[in-house]
CSV table of C-alpha atoms in Angstrom, one decimal:
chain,number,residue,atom,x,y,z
A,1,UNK,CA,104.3,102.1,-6.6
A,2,UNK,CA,105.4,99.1,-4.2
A,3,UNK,CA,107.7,100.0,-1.6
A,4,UNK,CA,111.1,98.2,-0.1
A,5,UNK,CA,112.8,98.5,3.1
A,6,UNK,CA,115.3,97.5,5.0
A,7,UNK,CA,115.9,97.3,8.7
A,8,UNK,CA,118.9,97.3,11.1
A,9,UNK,CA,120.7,99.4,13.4
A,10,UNK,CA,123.6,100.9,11.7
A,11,UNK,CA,122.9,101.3,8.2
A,12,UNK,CA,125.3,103.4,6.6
A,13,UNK,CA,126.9,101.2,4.5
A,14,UNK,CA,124.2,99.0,3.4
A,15,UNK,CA,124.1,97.6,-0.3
A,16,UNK,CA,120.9,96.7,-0.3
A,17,UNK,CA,119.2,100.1,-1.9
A,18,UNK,CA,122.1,99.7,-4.1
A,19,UNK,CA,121.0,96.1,-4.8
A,20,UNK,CA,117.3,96.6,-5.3
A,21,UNK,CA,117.5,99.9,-7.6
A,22,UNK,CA,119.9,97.8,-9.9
A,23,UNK,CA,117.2,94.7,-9.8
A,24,UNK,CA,114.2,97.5,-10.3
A,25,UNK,CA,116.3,98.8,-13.5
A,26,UNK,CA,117.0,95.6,-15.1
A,27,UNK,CA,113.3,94.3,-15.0
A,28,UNK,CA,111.4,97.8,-15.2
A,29,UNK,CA,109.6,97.4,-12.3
A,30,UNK,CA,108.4,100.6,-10.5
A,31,UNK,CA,109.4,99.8,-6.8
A,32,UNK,CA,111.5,101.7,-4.4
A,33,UNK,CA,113.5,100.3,-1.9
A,34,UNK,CA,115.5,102.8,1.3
A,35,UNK,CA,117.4,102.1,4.4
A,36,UNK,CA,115.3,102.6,7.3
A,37,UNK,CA,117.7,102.3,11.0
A,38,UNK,CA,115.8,101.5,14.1
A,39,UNK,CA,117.2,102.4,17.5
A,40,UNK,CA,117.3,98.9,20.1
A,41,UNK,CA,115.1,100.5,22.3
A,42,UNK,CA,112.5,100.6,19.3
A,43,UNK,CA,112.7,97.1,17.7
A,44,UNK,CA,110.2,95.1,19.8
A,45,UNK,CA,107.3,98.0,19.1
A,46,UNK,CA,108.1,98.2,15.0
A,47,UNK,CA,105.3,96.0,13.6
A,48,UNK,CA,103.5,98.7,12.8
A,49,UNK,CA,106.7,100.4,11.1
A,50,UNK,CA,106.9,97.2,9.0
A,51,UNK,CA,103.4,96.8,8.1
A,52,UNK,CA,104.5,100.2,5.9
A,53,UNK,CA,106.0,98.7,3.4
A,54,UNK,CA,105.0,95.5,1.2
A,55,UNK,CA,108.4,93.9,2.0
A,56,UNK,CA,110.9,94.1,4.3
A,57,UNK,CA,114.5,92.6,4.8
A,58,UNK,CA,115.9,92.5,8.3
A,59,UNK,CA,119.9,93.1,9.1
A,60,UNK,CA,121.7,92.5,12.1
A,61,UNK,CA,121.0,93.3,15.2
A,62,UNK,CA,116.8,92.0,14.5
A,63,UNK,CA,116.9,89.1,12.4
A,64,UNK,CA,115.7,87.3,15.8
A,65,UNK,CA,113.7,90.0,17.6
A,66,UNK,CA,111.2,90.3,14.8
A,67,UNK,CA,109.8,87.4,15.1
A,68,UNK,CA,107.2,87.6,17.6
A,69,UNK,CA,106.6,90.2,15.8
A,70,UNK,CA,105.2,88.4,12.6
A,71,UNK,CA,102.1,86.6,12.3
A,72,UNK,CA,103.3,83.7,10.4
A,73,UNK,CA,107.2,82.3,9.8
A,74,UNK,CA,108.6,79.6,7.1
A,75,UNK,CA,109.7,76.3,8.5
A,76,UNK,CA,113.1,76.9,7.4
A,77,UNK,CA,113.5,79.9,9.0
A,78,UNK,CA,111.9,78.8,12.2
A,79,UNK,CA,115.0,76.1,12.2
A,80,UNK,CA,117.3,78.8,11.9
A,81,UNK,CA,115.8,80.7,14.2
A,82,UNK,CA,116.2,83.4,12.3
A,83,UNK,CA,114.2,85.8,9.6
A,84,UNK,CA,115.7,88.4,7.1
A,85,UNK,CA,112.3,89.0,4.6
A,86,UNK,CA,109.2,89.8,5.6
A,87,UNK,CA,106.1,89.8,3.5
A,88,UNK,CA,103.4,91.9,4.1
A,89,UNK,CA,100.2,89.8,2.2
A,90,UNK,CA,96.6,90.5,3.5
A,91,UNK,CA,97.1,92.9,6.3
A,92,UNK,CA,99.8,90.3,7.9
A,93,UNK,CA,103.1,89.8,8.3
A,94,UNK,CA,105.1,86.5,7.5
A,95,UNK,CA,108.9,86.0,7.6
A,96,UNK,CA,111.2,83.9,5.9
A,97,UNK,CA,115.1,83.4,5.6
A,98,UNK,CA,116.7,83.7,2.2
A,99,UNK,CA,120.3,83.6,4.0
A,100,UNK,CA,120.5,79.4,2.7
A,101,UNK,CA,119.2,80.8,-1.0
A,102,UNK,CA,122.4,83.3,-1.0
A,103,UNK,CA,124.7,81.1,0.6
A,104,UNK,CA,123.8,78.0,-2.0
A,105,UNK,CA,124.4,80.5,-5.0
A,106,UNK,CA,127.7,81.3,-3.3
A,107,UNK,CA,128.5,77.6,-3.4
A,108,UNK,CA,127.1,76.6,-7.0
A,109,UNK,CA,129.3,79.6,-8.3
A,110,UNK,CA,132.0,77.7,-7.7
A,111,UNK,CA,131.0,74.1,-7.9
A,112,UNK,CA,131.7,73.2,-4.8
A,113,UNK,CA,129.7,69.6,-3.6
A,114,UNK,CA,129.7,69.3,-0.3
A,115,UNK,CA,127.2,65.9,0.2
A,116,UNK,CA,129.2,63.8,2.8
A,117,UNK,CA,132.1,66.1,3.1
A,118,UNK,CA,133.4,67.2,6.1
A,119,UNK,CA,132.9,71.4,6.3
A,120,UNK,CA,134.2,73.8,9.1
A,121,UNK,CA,132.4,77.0,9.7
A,122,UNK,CA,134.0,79.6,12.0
A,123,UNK,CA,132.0,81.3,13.8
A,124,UNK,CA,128.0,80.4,16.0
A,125,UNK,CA,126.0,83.8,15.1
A,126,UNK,CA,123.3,84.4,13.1
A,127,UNK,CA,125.0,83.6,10.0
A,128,UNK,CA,126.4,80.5,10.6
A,129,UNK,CA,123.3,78.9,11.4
A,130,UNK,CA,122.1,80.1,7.6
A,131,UNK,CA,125.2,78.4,6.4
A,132,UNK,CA,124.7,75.1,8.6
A,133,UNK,CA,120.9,74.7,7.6
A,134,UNK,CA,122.3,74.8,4.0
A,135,UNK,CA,125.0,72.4,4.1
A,136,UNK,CA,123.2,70.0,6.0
A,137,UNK,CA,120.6,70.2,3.6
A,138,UNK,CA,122.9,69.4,1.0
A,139,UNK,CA,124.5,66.1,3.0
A,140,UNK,CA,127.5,68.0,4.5
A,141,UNK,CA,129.0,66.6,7.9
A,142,UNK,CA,129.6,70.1,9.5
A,143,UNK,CA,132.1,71.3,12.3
A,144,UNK,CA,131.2,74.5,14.4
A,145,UNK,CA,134.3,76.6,15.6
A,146,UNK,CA,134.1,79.0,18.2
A,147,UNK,CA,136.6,81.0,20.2
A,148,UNK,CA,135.3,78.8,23.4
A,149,UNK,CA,134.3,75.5,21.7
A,150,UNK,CA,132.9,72.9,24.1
A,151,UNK,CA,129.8,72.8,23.1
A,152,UNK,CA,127.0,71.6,20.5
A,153,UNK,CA,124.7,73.9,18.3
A,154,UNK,CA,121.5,71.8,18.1
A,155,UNK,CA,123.3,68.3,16.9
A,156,UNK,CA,126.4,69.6,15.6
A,157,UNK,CA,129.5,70.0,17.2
A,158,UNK,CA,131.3,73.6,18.5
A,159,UNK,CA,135.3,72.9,18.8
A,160,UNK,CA,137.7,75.7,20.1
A,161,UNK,CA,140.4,77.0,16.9
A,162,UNK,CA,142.5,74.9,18.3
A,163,UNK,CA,141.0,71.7,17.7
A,164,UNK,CA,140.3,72.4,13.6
A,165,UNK,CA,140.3,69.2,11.6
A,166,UNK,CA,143.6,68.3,10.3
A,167,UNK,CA,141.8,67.8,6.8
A,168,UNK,CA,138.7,69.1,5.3
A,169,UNK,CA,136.6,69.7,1.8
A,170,UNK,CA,135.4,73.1,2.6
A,171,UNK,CA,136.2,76.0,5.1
A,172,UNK,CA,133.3,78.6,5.7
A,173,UNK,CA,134.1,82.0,7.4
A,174,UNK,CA,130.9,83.9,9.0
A,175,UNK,CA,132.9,85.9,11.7
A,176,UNK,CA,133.2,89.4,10.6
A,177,UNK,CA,136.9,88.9,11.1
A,178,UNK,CA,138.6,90.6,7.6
A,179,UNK,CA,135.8,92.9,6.5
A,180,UNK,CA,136.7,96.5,6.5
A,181,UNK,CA,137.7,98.7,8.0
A,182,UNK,CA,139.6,96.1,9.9
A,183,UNK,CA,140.1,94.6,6.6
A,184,UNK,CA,143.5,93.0,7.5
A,185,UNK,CA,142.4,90.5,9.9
A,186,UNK,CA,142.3,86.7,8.7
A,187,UNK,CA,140.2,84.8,10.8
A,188,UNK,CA,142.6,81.5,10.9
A,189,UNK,CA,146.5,81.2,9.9
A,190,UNK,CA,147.7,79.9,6.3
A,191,UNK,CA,148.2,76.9,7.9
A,192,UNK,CA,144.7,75.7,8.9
A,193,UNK,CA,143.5,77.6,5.1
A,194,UNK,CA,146.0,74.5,3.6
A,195,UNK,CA,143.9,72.1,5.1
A,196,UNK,CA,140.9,72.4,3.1
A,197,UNK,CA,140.2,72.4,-0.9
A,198,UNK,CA,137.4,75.1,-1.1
A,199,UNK,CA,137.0,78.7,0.8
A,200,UNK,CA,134.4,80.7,1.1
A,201,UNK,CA,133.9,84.0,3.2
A,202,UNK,CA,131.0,85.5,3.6
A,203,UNK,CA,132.4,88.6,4.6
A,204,UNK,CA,131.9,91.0,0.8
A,205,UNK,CA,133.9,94.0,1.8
A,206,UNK,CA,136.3,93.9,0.7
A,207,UNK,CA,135.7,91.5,-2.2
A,208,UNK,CA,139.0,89.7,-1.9
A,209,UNK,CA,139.4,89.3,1.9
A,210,UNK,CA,143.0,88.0,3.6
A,211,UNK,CA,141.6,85.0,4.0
A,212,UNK,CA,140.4,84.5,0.0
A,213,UNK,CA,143.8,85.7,-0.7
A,214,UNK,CA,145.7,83.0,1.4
A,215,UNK,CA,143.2,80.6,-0.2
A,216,UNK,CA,144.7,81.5,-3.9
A,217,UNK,CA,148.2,81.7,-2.9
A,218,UNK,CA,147.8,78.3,-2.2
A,219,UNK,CA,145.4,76.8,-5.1
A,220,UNK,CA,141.9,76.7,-3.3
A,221,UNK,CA,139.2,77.2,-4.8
A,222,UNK,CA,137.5,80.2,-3.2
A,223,UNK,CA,134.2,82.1,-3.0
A,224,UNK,CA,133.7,85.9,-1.4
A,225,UNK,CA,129.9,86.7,0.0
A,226,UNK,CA,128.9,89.2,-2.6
A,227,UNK,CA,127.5,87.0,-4.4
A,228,UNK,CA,125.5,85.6,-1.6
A,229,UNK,CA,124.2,89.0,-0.3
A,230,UNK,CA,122.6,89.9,-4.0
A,231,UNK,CA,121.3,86.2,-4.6
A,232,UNK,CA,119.6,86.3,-1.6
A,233,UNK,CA,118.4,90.0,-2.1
A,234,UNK,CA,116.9,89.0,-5.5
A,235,UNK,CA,115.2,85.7,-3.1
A,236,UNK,CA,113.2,88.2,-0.9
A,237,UNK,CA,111.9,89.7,-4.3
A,238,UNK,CA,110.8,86.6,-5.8
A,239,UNK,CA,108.8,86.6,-1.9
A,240,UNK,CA,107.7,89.9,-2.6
A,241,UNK,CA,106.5,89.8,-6.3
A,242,UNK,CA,105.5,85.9,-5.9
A,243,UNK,CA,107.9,85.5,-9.2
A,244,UNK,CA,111.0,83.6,-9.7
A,245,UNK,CA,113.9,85.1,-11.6
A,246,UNK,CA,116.6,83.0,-13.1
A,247,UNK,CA,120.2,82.9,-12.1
A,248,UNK,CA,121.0,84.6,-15.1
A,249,UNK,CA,119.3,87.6,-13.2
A,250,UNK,CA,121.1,87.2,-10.1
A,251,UNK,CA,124.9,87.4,-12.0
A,252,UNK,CA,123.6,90.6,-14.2
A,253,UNK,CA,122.7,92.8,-10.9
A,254,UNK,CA,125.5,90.9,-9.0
A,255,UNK,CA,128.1,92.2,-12.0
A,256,UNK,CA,126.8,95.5,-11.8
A,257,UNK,CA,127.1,95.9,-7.6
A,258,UNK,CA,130.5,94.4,-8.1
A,259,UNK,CA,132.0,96.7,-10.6
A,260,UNK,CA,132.1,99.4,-7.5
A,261,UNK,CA,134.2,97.0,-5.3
A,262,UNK,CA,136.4,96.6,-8.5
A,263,UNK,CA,137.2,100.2,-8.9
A,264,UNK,CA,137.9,101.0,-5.1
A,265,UNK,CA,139.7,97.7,-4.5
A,266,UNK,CA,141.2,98.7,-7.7
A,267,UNK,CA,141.3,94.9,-9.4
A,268,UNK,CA,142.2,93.6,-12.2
A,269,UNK,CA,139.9,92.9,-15.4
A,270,UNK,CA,140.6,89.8,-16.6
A,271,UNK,CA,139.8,89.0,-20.6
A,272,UNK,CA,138.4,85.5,-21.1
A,273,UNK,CA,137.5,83.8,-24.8
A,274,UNK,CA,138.3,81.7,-27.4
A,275,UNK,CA,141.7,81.9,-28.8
A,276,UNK,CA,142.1,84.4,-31.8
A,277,UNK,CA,138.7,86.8,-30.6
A,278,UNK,CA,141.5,89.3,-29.9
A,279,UNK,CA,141.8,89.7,-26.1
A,280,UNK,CA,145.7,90.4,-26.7
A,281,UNK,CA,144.8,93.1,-29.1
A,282,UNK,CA,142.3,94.8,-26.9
A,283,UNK,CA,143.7,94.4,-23.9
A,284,UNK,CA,147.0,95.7,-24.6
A,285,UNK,CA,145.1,99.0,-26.5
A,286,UNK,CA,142.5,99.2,-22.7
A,287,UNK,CA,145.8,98.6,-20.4
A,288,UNK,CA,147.7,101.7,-22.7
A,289,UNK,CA,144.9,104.2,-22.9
A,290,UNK,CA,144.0,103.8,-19.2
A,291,UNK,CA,147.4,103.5,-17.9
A,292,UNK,CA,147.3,99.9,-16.3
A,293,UNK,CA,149.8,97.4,-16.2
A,294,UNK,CA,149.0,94.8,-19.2
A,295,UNK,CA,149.6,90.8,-18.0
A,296,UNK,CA,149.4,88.2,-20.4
A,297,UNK,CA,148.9,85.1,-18.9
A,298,UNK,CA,151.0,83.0,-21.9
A,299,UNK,CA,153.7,85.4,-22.0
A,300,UNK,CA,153.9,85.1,-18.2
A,301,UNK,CA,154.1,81.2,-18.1
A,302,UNK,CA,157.0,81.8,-21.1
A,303,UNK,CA,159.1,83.9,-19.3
A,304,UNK,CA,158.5,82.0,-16.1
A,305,UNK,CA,158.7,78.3,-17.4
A,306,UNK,CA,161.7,79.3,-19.8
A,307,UNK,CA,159.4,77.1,-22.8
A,308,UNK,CA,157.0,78.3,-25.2
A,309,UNK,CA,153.6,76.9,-25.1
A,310,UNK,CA,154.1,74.0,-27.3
A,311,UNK,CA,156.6,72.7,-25.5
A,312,UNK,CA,154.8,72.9,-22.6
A,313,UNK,CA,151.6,71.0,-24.4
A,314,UNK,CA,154.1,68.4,-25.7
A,315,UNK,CA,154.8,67.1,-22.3
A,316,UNK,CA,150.8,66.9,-21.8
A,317,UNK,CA,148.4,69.7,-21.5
A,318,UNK,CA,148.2,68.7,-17.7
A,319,UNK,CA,152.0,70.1,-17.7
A,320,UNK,CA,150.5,73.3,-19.3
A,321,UNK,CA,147.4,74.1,-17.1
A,322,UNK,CA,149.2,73.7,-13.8
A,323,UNK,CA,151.3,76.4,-15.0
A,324,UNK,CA,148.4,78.2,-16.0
A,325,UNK,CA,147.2,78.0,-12.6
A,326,UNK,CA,150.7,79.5,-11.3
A,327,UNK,CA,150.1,82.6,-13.7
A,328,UNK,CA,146.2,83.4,-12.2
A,329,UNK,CA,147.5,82.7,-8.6
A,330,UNK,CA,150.2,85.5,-9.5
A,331,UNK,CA,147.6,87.9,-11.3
A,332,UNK,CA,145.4,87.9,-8.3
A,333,UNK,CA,148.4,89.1,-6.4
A,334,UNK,CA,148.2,92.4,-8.6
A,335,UNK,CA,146.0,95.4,-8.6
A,336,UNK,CA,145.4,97.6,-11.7
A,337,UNK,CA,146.0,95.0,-14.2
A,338,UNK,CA,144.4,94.5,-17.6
A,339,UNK,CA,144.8,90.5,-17.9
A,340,UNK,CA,144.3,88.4,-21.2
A,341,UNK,CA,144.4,84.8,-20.3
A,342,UNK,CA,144.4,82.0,-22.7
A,343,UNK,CA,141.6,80.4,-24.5
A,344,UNK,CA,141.1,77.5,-22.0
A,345,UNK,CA,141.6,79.0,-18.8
A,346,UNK,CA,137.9,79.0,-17.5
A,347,UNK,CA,138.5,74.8,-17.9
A,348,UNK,CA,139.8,75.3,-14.2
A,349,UNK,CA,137.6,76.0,-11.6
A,350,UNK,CA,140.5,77.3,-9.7
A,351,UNK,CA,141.2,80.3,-11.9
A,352,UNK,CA,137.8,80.9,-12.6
A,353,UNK,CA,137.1,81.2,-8.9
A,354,UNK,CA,140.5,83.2,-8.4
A,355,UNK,CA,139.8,85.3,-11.3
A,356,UNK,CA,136.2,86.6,-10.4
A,357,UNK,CA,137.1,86.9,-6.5
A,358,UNK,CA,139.8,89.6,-7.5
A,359,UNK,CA,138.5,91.4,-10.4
A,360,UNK,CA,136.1,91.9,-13.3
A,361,UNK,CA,136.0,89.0,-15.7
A,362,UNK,CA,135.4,90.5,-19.2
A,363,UNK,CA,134.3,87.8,-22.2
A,364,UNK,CA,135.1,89.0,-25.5
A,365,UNK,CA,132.3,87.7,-27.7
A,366,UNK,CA,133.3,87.2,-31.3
A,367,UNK,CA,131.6,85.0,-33.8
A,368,UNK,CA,133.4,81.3,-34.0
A,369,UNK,CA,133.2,81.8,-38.5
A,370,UNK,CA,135.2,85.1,-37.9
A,371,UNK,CA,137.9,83.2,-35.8
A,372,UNK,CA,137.7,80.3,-38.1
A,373,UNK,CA,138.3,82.6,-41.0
A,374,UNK,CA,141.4,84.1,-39.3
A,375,UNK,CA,142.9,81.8,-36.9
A,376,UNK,CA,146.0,79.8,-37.6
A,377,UNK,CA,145.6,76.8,-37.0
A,378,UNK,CA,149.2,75.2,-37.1
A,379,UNK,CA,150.2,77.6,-34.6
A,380,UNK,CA,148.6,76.1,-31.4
A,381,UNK,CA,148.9,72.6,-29.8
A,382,UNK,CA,145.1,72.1,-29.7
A,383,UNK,CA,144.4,72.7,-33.3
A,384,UNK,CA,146.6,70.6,-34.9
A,385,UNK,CA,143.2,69.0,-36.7
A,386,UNK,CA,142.0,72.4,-37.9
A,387,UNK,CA,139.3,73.9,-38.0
A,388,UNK,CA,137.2,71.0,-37.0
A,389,UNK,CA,138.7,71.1,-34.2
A,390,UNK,CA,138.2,74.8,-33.1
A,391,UNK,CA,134.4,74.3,-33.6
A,392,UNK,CA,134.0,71.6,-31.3
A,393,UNK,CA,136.5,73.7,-28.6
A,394,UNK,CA,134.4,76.8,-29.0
A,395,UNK,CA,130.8,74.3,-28.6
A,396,UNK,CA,132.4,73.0,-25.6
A,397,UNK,CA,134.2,75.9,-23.9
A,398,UNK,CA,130.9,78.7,-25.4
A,399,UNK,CA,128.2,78.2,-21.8
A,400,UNK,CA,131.5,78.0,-19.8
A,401,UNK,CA,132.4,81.4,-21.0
A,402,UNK,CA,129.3,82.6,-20.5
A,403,UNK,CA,128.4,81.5,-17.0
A,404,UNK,CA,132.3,82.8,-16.2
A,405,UNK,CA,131.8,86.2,-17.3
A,406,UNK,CA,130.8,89.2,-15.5
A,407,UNK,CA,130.2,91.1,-18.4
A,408,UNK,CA,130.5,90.4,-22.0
A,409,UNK,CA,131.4,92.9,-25.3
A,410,UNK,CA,130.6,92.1,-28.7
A,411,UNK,CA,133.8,91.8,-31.3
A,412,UNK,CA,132.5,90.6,-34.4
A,413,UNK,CA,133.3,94.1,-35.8
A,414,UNK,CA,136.7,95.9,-36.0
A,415,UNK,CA,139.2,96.1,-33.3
A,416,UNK,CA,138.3,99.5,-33.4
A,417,UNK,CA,134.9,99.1,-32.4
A,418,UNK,CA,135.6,96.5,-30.4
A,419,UNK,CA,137.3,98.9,-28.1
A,420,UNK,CA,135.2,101.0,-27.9
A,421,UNK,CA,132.6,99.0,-26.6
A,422,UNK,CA,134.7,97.7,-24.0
A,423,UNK,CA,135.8,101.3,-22.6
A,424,UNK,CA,132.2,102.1,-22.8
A,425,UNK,CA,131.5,99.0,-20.8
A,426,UNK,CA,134.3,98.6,-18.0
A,427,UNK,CA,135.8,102.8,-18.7
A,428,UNK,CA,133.9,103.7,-15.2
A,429,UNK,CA,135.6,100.5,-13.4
A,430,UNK,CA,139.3,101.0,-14.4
């Protein structure tokens, strides 16, 4: 049996075991992975500690001091300056940084495209330098910020808070400002967070920091770091095993880690498909057995917009979506909700982003025949060509379901059963 570690000082709260069992499950390999905490004084005389196991990851404080300890380290992590995986392979030791890895799933999630962009990212440790390799790798003009500023990291520039851009694509937080237990600090005001288009935080706990929150009040885009800290898990295994897993992968263990932040953040589960696979029937049956409030997103934009829907869509779906938009900002602000949204929510990367930062996002899967059998056509603005035009919405809207989703339940059968398959599947997160 192969066996995992990982390293650091305080380990008490580490995901990683957490991470890796999950990852062990879902490809039945026979691994085990623990948390092993090394005092300071110890670090510098661990190699033969490491030489254990045949693979390590490396937390703060030793991402740096184990280097000298290795006998061989990946370019990109030597421009770090930084390692976080170590491979044991022929009696030595060779590090490697899957930080950018994580960090570049964090940013795909949520299609953000930095290439001559300007970026800010708060904060000069360890981290940050992760996150600068990547998005100058990726063509990003990047802005350090520090609480002292004044100076350079390598070629880019260190400003003091103070001196933030006045406008800017993307802001990037790796201070640990926000995580918990201090988990209401924001690391820069609303203000400066209306400066920028896309947020991302690397801090993941809790999922939905301050700072993610201010960033959906406002309509960014935003992106938490759990995601990041199981891609780049799953990257030290591809190290490990000499394998490469697909993204697909990486969103099935990340789905499973984040149902736990779910239930003790106690977020909302949001139910995303094609109109007529019976999210409103389900969800308002899930929200009344488990005693959550029930929010539906086009019964919300109703009451709020004082028009039905196809008034709305008469003055030009445009009118519609920004509403739309309005009714996931205000879900996001709620806890304990079951949410049904319309059939082309996930067309915005704003909700998507807003939806999967601050809850579960549930796709009910029901065959496009069975909706085409039962779904009224004349009743909604984008069908007014029939069922012709439901097929090509579902062919369109079907892989933006799927890479949206969390999780998925199967409804081809009767509501009935379609129930109860989704309390069997999210019962343990509401």
């Amino acid at each position: 049996m192969k066996s995992y570690c990982v390293i650091g000082e305080k380990l008490g709260h580490t995901l990683s075991p957490a991470i890796h069992a999950e990852f062990f499950r879902r490809i039945g390999l026979d691994a085990q992975y623990c948390a092993v905490p090394v005092a300071q004084d110890r670090i510098d005389d661990a190699r033969a500690l490491l030489a254990r196991y045949d693979g390590v990851n490396v937390t703060v404080p030793y991402k740096q001091r184990v280097m000298p300890l290795l006998d061989g380290i990946a370019d990109d992590a030597a421009q770090i300056g930084a390692v976080n995986t170590i491979v044991a392979r022929g009696g030595k030791l060779y590090g490697y940084n899957t930080d950018p890895y994580g960090f570049g799933a964090m940013l795909d999630s949520v299609g953000a495209q930095v290439r001559d962009r300007d970026c800010v990212v708060l904060g000069t440790g360890g981290a940050s330098k992760a996150v600068v390799h990547t998005l100058r790798s990726r063509g990003a003009r990047v802005t350090l910020v520090s609480r002292t500023g004044g100076q350079t990291d390598g070629d880019v520039a260190c400003v003091g808070y103070d001196a933030i851009p006045q406008r800017f694509y993307l802001l990037v937080n790796t201070t640990p400002v926000g995580m918990f237990p201090q988990a209401d600090g924001m690391p820069v005001s609303d203000e400066i967070v209306a400066r920028c288009e896309v947020v991302a935080d690397i801090v993941y706990n809790p999922m939905l920091t301050r700072l993610l929150a201010s960033g959906i009040a406002q309509g960014k885009i935003v992106a938490g770091g759990l995601l990041m800290l199981v891609a780049q898990g799953i990257r030290s295994q591809e190290y490990w095993n000499d394998a490469r897993y697909d993204m697909r992968t990486v969103l099935d263990v990340y789905g499973a880690i984040k149902a736990d932040f779910v239930r003790a953040e106690r977020g909302n589960l949001y139910l995303i498909g094609m109109m007529g696979c019976g999210k409103t029937t389900l969800g308002k049956e899930l929200a009344r057995r488990c005693g959550k409030e029930y929010l539906d997103t086009d019964a919300w934009i109703e009451r709020n917009a004082n028009q039905s829907v196809s008034q709305l869509f008469e003055q030009g779906e445009d009118v519609f979506r920004a509403w739309e938009r309005k009714a996931i900002a205000y879900a996001a602000t709620r806890r304990d909700c079951v949410v049904s949204t319309g059939g082309g929510c996930v067309s915005s990367a704003f909700n998507t982003a807003a939806m999967r930062a601050s809850g579960l996002v549930c796709l009910i899967d029901r065959p496009i025949d069975e909706i085409a059998r039962t779904c009224d056509c004349d009743s909604r603005p984008l069908l007014r060509r029939g069922v012709d035009a439901l097929r090509e919405i579902y062919r369109a809207r079907e892989p933006i379901y799927r890479a949206a989703a969390d999780l998925a339940i199967d409804n081809s059968a009767t509501p009935d059963a379609g129930l109860r398959q989704l309390l069997t599947t999210v019962g343990n997160t509401l």
